[in-house]
Short mmCIF file of C-alpha atoms in Angstrom, two decimals:
data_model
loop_
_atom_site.label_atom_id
_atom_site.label_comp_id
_atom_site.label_asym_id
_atom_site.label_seq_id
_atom_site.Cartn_x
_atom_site.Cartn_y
_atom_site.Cartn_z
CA UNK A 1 -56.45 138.11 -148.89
CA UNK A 2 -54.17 135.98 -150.56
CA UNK A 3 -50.31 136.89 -149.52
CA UNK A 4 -47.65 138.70 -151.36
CA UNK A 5 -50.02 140.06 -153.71
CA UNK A 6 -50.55 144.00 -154.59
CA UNK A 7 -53.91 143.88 -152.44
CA UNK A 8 -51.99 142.52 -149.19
CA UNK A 9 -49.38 145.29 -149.82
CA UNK A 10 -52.31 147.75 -150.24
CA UNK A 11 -53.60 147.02 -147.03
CA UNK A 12 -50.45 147.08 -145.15
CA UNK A 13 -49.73 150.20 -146.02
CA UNK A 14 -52.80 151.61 -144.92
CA UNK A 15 -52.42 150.49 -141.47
CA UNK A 16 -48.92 151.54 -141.97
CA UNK A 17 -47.49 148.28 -141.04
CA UNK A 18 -43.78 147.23 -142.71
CA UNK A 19 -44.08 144.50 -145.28
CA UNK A 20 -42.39 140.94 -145.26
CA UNK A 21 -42.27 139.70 -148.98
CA UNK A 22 -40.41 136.55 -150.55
CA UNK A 23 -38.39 136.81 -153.88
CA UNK A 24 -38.20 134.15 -156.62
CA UNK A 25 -35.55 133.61 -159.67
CA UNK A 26 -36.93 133.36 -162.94
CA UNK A 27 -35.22 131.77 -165.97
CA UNK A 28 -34.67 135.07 -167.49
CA UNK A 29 -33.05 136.08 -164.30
CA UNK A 30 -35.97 138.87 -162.70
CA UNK A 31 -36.84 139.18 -159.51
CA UNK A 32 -40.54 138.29 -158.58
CA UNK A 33 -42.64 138.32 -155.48
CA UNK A 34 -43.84 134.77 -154.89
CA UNK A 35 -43.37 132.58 -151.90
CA UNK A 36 -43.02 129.16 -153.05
CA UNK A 37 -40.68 127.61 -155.15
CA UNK A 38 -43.35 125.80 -157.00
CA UNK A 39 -46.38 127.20 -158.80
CA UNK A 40 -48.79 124.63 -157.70
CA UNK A 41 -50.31 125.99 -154.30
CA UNK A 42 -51.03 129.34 -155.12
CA UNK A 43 -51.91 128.93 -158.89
CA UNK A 44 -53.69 127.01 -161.30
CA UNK A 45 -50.38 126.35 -163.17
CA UNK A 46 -48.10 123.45 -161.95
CA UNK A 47 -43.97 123.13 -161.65
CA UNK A 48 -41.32 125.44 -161.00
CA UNK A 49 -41.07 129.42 -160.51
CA UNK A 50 -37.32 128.89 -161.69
CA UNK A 51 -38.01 127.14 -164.98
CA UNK A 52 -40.49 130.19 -166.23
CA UNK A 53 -39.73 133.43 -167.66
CA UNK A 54 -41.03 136.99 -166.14
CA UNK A 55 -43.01 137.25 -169.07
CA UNK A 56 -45.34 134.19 -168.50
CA UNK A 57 -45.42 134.45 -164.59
CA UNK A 58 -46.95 137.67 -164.59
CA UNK A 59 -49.72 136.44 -167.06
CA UNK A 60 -50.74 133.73 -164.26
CA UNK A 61 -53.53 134.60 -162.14
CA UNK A 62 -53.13 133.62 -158.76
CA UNK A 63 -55.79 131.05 -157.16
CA UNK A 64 -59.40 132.67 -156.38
CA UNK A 65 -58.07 136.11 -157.27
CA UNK A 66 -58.00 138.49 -159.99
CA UNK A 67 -54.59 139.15 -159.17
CA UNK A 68 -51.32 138.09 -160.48
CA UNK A 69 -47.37 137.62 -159.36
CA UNK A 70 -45.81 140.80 -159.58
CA UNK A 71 -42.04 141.86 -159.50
CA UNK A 72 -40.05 143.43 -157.27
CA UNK A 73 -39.81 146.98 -159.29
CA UNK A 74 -43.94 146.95 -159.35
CA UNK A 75 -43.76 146.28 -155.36
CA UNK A 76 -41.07 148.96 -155.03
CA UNK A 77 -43.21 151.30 -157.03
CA UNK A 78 -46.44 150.73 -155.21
CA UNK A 79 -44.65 151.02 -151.62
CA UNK A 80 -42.62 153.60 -152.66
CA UNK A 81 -41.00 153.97 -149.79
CA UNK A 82 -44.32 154.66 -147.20
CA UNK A 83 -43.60 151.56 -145.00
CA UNK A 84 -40.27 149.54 -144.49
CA UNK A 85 -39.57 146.30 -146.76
CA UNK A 86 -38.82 143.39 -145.27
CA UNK A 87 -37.57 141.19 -148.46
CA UNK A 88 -36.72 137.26 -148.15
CA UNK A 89 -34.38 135.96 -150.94
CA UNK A 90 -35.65 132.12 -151.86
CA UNK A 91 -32.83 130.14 -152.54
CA UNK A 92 -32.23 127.39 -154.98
CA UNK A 93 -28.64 126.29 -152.87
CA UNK A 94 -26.86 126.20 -156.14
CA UNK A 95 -24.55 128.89 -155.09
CA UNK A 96 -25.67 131.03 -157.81
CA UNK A 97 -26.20 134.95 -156.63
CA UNK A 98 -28.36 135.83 -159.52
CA UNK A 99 -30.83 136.33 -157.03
CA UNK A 100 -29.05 139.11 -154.19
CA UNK A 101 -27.46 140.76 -157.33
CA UNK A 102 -30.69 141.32 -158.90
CA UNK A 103 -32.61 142.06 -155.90
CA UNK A 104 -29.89 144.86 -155.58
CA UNK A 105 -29.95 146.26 -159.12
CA UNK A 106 -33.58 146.38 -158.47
CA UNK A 107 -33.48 148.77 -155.14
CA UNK A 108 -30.65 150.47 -156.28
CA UNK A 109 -32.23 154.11 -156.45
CA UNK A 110 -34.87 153.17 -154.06
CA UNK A 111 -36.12 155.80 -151.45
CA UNK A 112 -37.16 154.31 -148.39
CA UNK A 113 -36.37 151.72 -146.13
CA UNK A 114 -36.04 148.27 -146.74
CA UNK A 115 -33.54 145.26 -145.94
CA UNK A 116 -32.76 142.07 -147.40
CA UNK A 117 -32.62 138.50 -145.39
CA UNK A 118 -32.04 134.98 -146.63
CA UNK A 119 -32.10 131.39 -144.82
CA UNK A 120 -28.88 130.72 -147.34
CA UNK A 121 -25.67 132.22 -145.94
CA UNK A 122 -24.01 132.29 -149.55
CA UNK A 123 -26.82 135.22 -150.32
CA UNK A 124 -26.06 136.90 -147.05
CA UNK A 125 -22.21 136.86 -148.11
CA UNK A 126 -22.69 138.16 -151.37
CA UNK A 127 -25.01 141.17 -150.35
CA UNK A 128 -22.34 141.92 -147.73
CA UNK A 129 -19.83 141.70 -150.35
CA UNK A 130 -21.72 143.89 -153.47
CA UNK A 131 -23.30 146.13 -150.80
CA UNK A 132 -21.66 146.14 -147.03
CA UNK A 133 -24.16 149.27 -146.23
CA UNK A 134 -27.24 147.48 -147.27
CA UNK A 135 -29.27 146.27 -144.26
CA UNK A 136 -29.29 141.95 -144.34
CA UNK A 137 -30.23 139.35 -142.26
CA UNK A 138 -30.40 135.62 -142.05
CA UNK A 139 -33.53 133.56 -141.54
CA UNK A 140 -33.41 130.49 -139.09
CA UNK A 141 -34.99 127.48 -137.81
CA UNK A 142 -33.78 124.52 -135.76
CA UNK A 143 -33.11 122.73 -139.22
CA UNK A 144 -35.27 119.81 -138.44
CA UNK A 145 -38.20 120.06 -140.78
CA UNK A 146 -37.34 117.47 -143.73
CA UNK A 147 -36.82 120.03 -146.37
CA UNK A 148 -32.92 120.35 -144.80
CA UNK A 149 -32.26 116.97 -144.88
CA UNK A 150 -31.33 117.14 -149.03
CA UNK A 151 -28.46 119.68 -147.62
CA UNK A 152 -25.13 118.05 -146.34
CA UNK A 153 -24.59 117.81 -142.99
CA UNK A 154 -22.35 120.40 -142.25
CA UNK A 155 -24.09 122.89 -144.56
CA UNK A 156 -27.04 121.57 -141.23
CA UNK A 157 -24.72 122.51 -138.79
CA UNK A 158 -24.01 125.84 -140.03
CA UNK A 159 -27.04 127.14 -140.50
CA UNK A 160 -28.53 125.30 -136.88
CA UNK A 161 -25.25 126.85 -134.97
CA UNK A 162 -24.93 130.18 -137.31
CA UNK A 163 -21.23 128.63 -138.07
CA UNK A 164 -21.61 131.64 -140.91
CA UNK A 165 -21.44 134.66 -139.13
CA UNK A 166 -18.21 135.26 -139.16
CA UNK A 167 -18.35 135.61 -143.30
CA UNK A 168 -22.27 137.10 -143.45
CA UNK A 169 -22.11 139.68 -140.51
CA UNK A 170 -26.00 139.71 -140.89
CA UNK A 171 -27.67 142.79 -139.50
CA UNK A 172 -30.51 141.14 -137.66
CA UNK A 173 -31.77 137.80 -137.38
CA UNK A 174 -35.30 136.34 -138.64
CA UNK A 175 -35.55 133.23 -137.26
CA UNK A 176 -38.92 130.65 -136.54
CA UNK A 177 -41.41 131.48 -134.14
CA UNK A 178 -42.02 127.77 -133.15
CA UNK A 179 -37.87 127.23 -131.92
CA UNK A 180 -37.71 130.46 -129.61
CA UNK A 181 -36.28 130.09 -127.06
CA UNK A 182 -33.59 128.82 -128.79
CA UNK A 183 -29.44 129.26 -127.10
CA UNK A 184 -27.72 130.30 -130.04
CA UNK A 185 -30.59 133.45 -130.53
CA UNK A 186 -30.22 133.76 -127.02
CA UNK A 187 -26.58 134.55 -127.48
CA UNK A 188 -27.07 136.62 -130.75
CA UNK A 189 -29.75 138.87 -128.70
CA UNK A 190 -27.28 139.18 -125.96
CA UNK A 191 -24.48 140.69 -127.72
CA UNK A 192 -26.90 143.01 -129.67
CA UNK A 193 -28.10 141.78 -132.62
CA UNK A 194 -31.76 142.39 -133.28
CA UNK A 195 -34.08 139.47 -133.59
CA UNK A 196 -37.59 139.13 -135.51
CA UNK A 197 -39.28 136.28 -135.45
CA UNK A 198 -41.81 134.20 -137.76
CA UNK A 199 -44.96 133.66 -138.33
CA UNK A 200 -46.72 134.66 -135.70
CA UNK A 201 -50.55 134.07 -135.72
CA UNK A 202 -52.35 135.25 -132.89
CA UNK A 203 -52.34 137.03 -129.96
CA UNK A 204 -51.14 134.34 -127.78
CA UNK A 205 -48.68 133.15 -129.37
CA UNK A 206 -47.34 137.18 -129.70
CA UNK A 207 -47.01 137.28 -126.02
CA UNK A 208 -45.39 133.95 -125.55
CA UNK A 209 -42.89 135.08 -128.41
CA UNK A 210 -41.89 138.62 -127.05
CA UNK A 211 -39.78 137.75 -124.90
CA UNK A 212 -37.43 136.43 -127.10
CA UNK A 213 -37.37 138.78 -129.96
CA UNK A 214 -37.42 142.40 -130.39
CA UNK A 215 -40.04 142.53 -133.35
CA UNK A 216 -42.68 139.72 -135.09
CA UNK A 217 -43.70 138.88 -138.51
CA UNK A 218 -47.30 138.20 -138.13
CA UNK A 219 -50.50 137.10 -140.28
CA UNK A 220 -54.28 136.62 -140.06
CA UNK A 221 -54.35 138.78 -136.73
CA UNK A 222 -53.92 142.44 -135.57
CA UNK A 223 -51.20 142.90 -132.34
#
């Protein structure tokens, strides 16, 4: 079952489990629920989620599937409110907040629970600014993995340290399964701020995890 697609929702909300979905930009500024910044791994088309309209992304049919991307007001309307939403803004780091703003015109009148998280402070400030009651989080690693190294180093520090709570005032943190224990989510836990952490993948590595967290993202097991 191939992730963030209407079937994987389906079945989530049949073993009333909350969701964890990722949200893309289009060029015509919508919302869609697609991990990857590029279209490559998951379809048969090639390039960039950002440089496509709504119009032709929901045509594509995703790889080995009859199914296709959908957008966040078709996953709002399926969940409709039955299990939480756990929903991860993609950023671009352009410092555009097309993406928070539309995510929030999208959920406006939405009935249920659901929060937003980002690994890009700027996102986290600006959903804290348009909507302060609106749960948010930010999403962490170490910052090792080679897709950081295009940021400047002190945007690295900030994020590795979470320099950027004084401005984003996140809710809860999501941060990587394969860093706990890390100090500075030590600290965060300590002084009360909830912790989930991601992706966990078996049993195992659930136990070893616990201890450090208060709730898991998980895939391709039952805990």
């Amino acid at each position: 079952m191939l992730e963030n697609t209407a079937s994987a929702f389906a079945a989530a909300i049949a073993s009333n489990y909350a969701i964890e979905c990722d949200l893309q930009l289009t060029a015509d500024h919508e919302a869609v629920v697609f991990h990857d910044d590029m279209l490559d791994r998951l379809t048969p088309e090639r390039g960039k989620v950002a440089d496509r309209s709504v119009a032709e992304l929901i045509s594509i049919p995703l790889r080995s599937s009859p199914e296709r991307i959908p957008t966040l007001a078709e996953l709002a309307r399926l969940v409709d409110g039955r299990v939480p939403l756990l929903i991860e803004l993609k950023s671009q780091w352009n410092g555009s907040p097309a993406l928070p703003f539309r995510a929030l015109e999208v959920m406006r009148d939405y009935r249920g629970p659901f929060a937003l998280m980002s690994f890009d402070p700027d996102f986290v400030r600006a959903l804290r600014a348009a909507s302060p009651t609106t749960p948010r989080g930010i999403v962490a690693d170490r910052v090792t993995n080679r897709p950081w190294q295009r940021l400047p180093y002190y945007r690295r520090l900030e994020l590795r340290h979470f320099l950027h709570l004084e401005q984003t005032a996140p809710h809860f943190v999501s941060f990587d399964a394969k860093g706990l224990p890390w100090p500075p989510v030590r600290q965060l836990r300590q002084v009360g701020l909830p912790v989930i952490t991601w992706t966990v993948r078996s049993d195992a590595e659930a136990q070893s995890v616990r201890r450090y967290c208060d709730q898991i993202t998980f895939e391709g097991f039952l805990p």
